CSV table of C-alpha atoms in Angstrom, one decimal:
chain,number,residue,atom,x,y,z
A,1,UNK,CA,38.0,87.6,152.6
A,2,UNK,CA,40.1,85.1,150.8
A,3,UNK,CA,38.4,82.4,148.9
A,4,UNK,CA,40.0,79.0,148.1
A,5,UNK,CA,39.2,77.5,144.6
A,6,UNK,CA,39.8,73.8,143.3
A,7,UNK,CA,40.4,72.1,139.9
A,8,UNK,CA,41.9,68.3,140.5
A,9,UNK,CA,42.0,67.2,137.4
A,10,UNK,CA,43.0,68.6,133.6
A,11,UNK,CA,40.6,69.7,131.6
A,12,UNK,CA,40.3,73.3,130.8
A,13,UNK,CA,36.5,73.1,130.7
A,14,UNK,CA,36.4,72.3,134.5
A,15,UNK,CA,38.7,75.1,135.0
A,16,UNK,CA,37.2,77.9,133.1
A,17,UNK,CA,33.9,77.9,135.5
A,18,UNK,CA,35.8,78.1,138.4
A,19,UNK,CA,38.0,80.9,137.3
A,20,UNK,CA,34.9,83.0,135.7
A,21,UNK,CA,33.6,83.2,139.5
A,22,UNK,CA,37.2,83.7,140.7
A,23,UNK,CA,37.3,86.8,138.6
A,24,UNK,CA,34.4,88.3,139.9
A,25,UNK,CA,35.2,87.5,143.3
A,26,UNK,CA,38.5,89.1,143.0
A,27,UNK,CA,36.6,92.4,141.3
A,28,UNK,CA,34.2,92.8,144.5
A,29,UNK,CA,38.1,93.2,146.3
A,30,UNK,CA,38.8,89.9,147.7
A,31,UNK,CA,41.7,87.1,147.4
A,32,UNK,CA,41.2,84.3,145.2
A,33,UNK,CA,43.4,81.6,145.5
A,34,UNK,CA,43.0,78.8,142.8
A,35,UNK,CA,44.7,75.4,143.2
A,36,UNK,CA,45.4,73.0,140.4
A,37,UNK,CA,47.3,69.4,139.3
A,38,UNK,CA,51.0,70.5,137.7
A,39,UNK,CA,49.1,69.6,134.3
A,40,UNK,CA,46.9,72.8,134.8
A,41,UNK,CA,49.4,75.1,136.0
A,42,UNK,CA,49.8,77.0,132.4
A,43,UNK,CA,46.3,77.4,132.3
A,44,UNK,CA,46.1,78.4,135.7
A,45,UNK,CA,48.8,81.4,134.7
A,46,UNK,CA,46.8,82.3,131.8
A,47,UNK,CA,43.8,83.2,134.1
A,48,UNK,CA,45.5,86.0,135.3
A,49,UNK,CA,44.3,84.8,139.0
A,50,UNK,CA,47.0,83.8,141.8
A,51,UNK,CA,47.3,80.1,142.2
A,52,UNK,CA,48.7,77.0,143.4
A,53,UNK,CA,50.0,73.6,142.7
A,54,UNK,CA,49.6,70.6,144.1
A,55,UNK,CA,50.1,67.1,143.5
A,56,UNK,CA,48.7,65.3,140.6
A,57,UNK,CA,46.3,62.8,141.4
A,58,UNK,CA,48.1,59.4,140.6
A,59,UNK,CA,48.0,58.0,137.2
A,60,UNK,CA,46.7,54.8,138.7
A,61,UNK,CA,43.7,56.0,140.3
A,62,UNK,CA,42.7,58.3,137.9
A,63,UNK,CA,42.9,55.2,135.1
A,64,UNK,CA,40.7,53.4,137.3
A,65,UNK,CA,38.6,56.2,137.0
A,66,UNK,CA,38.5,56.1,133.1
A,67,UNK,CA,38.0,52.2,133.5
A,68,UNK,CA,35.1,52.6,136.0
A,69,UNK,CA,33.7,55.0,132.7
A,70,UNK,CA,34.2,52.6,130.5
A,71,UNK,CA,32.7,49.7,132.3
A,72,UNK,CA,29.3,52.2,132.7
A,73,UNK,CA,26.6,52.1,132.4
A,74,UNK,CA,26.6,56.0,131.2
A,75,UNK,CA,23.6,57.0,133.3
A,76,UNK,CA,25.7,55.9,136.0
A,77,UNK,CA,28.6,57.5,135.6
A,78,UNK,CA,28.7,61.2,136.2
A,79,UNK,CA,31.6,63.9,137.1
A,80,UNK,CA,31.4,65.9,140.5
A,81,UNK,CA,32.5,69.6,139.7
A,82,UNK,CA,30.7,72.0,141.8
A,83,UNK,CA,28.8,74.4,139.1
A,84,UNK,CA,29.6,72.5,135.8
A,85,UNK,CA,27.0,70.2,135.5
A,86,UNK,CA,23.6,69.7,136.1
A,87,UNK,CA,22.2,70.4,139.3
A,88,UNK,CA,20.6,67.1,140.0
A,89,UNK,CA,24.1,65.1,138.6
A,90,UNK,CA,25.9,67.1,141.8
A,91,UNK,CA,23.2,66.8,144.6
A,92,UNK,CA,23.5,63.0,143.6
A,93,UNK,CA,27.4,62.6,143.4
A,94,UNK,CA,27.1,65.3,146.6
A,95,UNK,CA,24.9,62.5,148.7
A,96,UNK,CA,26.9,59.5,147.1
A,97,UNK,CA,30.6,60.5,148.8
A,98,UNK,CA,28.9,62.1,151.9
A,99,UNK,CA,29.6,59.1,153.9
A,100,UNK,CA,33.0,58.9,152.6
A,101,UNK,CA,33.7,63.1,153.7
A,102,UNK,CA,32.0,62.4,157.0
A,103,UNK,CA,34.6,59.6,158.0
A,104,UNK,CA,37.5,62.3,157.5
A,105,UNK,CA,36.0,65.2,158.8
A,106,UNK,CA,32.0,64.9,160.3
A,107,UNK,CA,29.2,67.3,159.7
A,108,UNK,CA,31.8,68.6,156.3
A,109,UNK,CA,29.3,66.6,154.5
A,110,UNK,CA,26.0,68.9,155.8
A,111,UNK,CA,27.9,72.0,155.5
A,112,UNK,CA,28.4,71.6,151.9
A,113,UNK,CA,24.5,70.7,151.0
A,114,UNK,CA,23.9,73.8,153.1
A,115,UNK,CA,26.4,75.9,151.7
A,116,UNK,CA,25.4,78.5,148.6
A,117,UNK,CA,25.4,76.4,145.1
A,118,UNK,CA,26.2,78.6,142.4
A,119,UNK,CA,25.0,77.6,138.8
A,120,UNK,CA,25.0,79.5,135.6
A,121,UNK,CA,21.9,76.8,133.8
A,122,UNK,CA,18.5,78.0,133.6
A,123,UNK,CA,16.0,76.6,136.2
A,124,UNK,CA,13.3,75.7,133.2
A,125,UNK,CA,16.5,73.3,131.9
A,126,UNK,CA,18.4,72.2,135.4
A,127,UNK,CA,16.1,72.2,138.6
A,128,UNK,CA,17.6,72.1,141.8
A,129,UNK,CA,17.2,70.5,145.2
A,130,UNK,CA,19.8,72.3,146.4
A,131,UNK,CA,18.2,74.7,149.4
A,132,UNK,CA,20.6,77.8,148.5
A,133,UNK,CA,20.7,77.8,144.6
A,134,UNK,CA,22.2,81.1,143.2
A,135,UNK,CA,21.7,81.1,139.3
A,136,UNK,CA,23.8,84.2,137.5
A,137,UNK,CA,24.4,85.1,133.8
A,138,UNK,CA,28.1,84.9,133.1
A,139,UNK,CA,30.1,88.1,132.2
A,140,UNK,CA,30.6,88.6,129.2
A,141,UNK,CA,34.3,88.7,128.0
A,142,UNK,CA,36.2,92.1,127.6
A,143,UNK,CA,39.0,90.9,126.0
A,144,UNK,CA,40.4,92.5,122.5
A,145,UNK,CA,38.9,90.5,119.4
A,146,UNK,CA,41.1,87.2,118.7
A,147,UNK,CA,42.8,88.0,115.2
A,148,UNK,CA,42.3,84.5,113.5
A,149,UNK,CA,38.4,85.8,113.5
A,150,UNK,CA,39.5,86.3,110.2
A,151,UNK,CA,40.1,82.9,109.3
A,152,UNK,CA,36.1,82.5,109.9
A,153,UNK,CA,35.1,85.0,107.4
A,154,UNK,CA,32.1,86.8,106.6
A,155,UNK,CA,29.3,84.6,105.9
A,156,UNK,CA,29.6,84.7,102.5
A,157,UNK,CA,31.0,81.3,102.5
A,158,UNK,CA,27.9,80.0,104.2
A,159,UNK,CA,27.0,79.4,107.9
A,160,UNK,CA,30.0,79.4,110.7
A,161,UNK,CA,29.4,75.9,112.0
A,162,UNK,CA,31.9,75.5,115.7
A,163,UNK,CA,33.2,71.8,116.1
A,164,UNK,CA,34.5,70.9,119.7
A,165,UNK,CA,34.5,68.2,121.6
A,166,UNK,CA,35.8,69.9,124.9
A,167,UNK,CA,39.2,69.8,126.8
A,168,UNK,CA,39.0,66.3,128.0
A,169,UNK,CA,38.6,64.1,125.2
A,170,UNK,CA,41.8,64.7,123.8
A,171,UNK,CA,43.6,62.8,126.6
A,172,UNK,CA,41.8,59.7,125.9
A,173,UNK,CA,42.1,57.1,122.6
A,174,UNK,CA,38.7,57.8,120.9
A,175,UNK,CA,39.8,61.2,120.4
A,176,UNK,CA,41.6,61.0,116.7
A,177,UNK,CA,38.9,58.7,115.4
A,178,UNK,CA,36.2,60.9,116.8
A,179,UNK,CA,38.0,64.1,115.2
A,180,UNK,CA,38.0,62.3,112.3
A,181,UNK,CA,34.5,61.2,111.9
A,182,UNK,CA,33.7,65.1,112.1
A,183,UNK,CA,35.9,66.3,109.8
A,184,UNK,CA,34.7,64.0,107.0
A,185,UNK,CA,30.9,64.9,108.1
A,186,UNK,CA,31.6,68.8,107.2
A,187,UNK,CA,33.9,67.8,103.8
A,188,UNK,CA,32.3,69.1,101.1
A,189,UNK,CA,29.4,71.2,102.7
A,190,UNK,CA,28.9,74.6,102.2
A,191,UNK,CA,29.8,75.9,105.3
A,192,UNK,CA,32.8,77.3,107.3
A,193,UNK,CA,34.2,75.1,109.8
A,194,UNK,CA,35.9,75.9,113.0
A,195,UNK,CA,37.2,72.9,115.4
A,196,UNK,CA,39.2,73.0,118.0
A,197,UNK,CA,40.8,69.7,119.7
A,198,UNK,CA,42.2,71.0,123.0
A,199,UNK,CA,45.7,71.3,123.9
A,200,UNK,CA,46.9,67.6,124.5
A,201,UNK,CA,46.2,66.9,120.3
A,202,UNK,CA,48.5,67.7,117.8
A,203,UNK,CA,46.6,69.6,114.6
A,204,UNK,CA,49.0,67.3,112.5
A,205,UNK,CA,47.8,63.9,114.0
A,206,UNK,CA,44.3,64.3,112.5
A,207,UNK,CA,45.3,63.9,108.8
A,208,UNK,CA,43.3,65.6,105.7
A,209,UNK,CA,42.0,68.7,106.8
A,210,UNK,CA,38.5,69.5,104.8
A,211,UNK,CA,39.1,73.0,102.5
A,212,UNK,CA,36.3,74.5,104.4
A,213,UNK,CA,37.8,73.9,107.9
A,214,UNK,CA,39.9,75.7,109.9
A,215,UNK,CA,41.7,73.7,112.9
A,216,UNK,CA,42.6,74.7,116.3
A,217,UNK,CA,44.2,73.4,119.8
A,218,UNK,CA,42.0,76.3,121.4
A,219,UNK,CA,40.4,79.6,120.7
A,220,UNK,CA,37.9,81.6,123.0
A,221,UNK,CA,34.6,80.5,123.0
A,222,UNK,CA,32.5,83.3,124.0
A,223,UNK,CA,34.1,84.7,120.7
A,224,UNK,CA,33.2,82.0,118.4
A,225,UNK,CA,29.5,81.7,119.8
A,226,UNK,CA,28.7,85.4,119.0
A,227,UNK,CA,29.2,84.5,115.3
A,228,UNK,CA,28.5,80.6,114.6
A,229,UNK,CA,25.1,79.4,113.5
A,230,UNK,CA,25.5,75.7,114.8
A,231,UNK,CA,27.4,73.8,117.3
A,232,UNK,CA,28.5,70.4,117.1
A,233,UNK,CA,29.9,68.8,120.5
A,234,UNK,CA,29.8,66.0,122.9
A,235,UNK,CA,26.9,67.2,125.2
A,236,UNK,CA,29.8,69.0,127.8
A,237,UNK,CA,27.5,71.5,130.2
A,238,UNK,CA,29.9,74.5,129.3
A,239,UNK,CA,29.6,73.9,125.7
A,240,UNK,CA,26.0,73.1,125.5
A,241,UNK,CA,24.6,75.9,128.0
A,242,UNK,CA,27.4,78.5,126.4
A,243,UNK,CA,26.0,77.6,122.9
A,244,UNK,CA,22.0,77.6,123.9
A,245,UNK,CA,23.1,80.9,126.1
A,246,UNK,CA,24.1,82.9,123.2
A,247,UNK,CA,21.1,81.3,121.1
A,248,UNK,CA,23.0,78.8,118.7
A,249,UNK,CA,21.7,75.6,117.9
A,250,UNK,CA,23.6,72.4,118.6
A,251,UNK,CA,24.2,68.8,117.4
A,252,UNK,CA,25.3,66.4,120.4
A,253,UNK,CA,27.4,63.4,120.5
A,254,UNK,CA,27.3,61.9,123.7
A,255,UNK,CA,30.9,60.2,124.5
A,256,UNK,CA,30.6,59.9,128.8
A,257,UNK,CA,29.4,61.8,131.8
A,258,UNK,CA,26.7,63.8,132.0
A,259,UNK,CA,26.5,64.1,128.2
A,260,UNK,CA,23.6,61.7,127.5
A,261,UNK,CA,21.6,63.6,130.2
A,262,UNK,CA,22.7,67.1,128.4
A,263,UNK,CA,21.6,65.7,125.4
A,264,UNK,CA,18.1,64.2,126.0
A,265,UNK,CA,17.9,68.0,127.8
A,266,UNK,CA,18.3,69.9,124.7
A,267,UNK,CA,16.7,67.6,122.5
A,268,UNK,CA,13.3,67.7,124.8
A,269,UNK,CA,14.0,71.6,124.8
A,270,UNK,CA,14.0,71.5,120.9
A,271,UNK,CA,16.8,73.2,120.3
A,272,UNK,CA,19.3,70.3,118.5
A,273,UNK,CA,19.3,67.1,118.1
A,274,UNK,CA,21.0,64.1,119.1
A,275,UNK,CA,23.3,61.3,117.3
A,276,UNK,CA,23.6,58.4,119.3
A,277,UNK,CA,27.3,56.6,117.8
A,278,UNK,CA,27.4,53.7,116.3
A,279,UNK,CA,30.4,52.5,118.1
A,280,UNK,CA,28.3,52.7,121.3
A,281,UNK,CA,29.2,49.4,123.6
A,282,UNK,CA,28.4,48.2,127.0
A,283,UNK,CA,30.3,50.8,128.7
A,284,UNK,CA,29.9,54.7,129.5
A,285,UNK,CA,32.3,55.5,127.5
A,286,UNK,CA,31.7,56.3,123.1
A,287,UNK,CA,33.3,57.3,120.2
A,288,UNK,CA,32.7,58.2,116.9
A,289,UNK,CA,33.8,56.7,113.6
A,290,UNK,CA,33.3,56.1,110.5
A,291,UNK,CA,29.9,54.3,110.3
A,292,UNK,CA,29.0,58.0,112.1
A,293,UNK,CA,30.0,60.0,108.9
A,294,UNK,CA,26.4,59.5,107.6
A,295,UNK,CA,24.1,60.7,110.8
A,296,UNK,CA,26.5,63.5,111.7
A,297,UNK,CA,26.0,64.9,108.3
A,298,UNK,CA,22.5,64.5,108.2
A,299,UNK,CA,21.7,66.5,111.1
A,300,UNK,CA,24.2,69.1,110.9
A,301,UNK,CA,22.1,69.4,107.4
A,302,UNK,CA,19.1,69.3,109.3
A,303,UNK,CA,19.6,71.5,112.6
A,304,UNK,CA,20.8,74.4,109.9
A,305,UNK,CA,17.7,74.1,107.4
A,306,UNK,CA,15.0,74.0,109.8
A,307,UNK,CA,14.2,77.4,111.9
A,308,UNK,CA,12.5,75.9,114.7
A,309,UNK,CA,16.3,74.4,116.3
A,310,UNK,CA,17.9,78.1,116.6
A,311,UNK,CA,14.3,79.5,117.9
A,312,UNK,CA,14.3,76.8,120.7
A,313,UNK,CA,18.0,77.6,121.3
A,314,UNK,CA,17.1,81.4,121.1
A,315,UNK,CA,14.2,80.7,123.6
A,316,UNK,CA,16.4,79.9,126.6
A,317,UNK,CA,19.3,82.3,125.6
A,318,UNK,CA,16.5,85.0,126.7
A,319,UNK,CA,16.2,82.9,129.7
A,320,UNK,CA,19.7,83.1,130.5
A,321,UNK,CA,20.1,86.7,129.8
A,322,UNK,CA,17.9,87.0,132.2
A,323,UNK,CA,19.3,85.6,135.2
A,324,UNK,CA,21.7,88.0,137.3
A,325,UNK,CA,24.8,89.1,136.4
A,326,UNK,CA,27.8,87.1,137.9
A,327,UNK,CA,29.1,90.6,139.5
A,328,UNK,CA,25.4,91.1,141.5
A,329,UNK,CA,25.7,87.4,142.1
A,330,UNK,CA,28.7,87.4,144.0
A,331,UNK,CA,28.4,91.2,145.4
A,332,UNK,CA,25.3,89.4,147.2
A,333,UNK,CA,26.8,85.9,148.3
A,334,UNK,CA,29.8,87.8,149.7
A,335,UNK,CA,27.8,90.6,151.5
A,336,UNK,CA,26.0,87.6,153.0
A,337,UNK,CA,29.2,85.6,154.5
């Protein structure tokens, strides 16, 4: 069987779920073929997986995208990824085009609701209306321990608190000021810092780094979560179910999408807590900055003093490690086609 795989737009955190299920697929002995924007192509090469590449969406549609997010409201405004967000944000987005699929190609739109939906959220944090929900537990990764783990310490120093803000932001013009809020939030505490600020920011562009911060374009993840004791992010569905998967606490900062949703989620699941930005305006899309300095801190403070954060987030990582495997997931699905 060869399976076809697509990722239309940048953003290594849309690609990485794709890929994770491409892998297995490829293990159970059929073709994967993933298909991505030129942007993507490295990344696309670094998943070991053969791919494609097509055309990049133009840059005038996709800013009319970013303005649409802008103009919000944030509720409203929600990315369609099949397996990255919540299950609810993609039925709706799903019923929303249909209309649009079924004057290119009729009964496309049917076969899609009908079709298998594959989701690695727990069903206590992401009910579905989708008929055929499959819920797995990622694989874990294999791969050889990343050298700069060193960089992170022991835990002498004081917790290992991980700072992103996913792959997207970093394209966009709140991303330095919003880099910058967090590093001045961690100056000073005693913690150890990790952040990472995706590929399309230069380390260099953020000014005075903190002493107790380490920055980063990109390390792996599922590395960094095995040994941090908080996450602070933007509410992104990989980040926040990676970190609640492996049983960390978070701190969210909302900035567009499906973060606000993520966010109320986690904060109703008591497992983190929420800062709303004070350079919130009419539209979907935030940023932090300076007047943010003073919450951020607060509950990163908070989130690693009280107990009862990392035993929520512990509480649906035993969920998650319950679920499937992603190898029994997919030995099943493609048994079934």
């Amino acid at each position: 069987m060869r399976v076809l795989l697509g990722c239309s737009l940048g953003g290594e955190g849309h690609l990485v779920p794709l890929t994770t299920v491409g892998r297995a697929i490829n293990r159970a002995g059929h073709e994967v073929v993933v298909v991505v924007p030129p942007a993507m192509a490295a990344s696309a090469q670094r998943t070991g997986l053969s791919y494609r590449v097509g055309d990049e969406p133009p840059l005038a549609f996709v800013e009319e995208i970013w303005q649409r997010v802008r103009a919000g409201p944030a509720d409203a405004v929600a990315e369609a990824q099949v397996g990255i967000s919540l299950a609810s944000l993609e039925s709706g987005v799903r019923k929303m085009v249909a209309p649009i699929i079924d004057g290119f190609a009729p009964g496309v739109a049917a076969a899609i609701g009908a079709a298998p939906y594959l989701s690695s959220f727990p069903a206590s944090l992401d009910p579905s209306d989708w008929p055929d929900t499959r819920r797995f537990r990622p694989t874990a990764t294999t791969a050889q321990p990343d050298t700069r783990e060193s960089w992170w310490g022991d835990g002498a120093a004081g917790p290992l608190v991980y700072v992103t803000f996913g792959s997207v932001l970093g394209h966009l013009s709140e991303a330095i000021a919003t880099y910058r809020c967090a590093l001045d939030a961690v100056a000073g505490l005693p913690v150890r810092v990790l952040m990472t600020v995706g590929r399309a920011t230069e380390v260099a562009s953020l000014g005075f780094i903190p002493e107790n911060t380490r920055v980063e374009q990109w390390v792996p993840q599922d590395a960094v979560l095995r040994r941090a004791d908080l996450v602070v992010c933007h509410g992104g569905s990989g980040t926040t179910f990676g970190a609640l998967g492996a049983g960390v606490p978070v701190v969210i900062c909302p900035l567009f999408a499906d973060q606000s949703r993520n966010a109320r989620m986690v904060h109703d699941a008591g497992a983190g807590v929420v800062l709303s930005s004070e350079n919130e305006a009419a539209g979907g899309l935030l940023g932090l900055g300076p007047a943010d300095v003073p919450g951020l801190r607060q509950r990163i403070e908070e989130v690693l003093r009280e107990p009862r954060y990392r035993d929520g987030a512990r509480r649906i990582g035993v969920e998650m490690s319950s679920m499937p495997g992603l190898d029994e997931m997919v030995e099943r699905l493609t048994q079934r086609l």
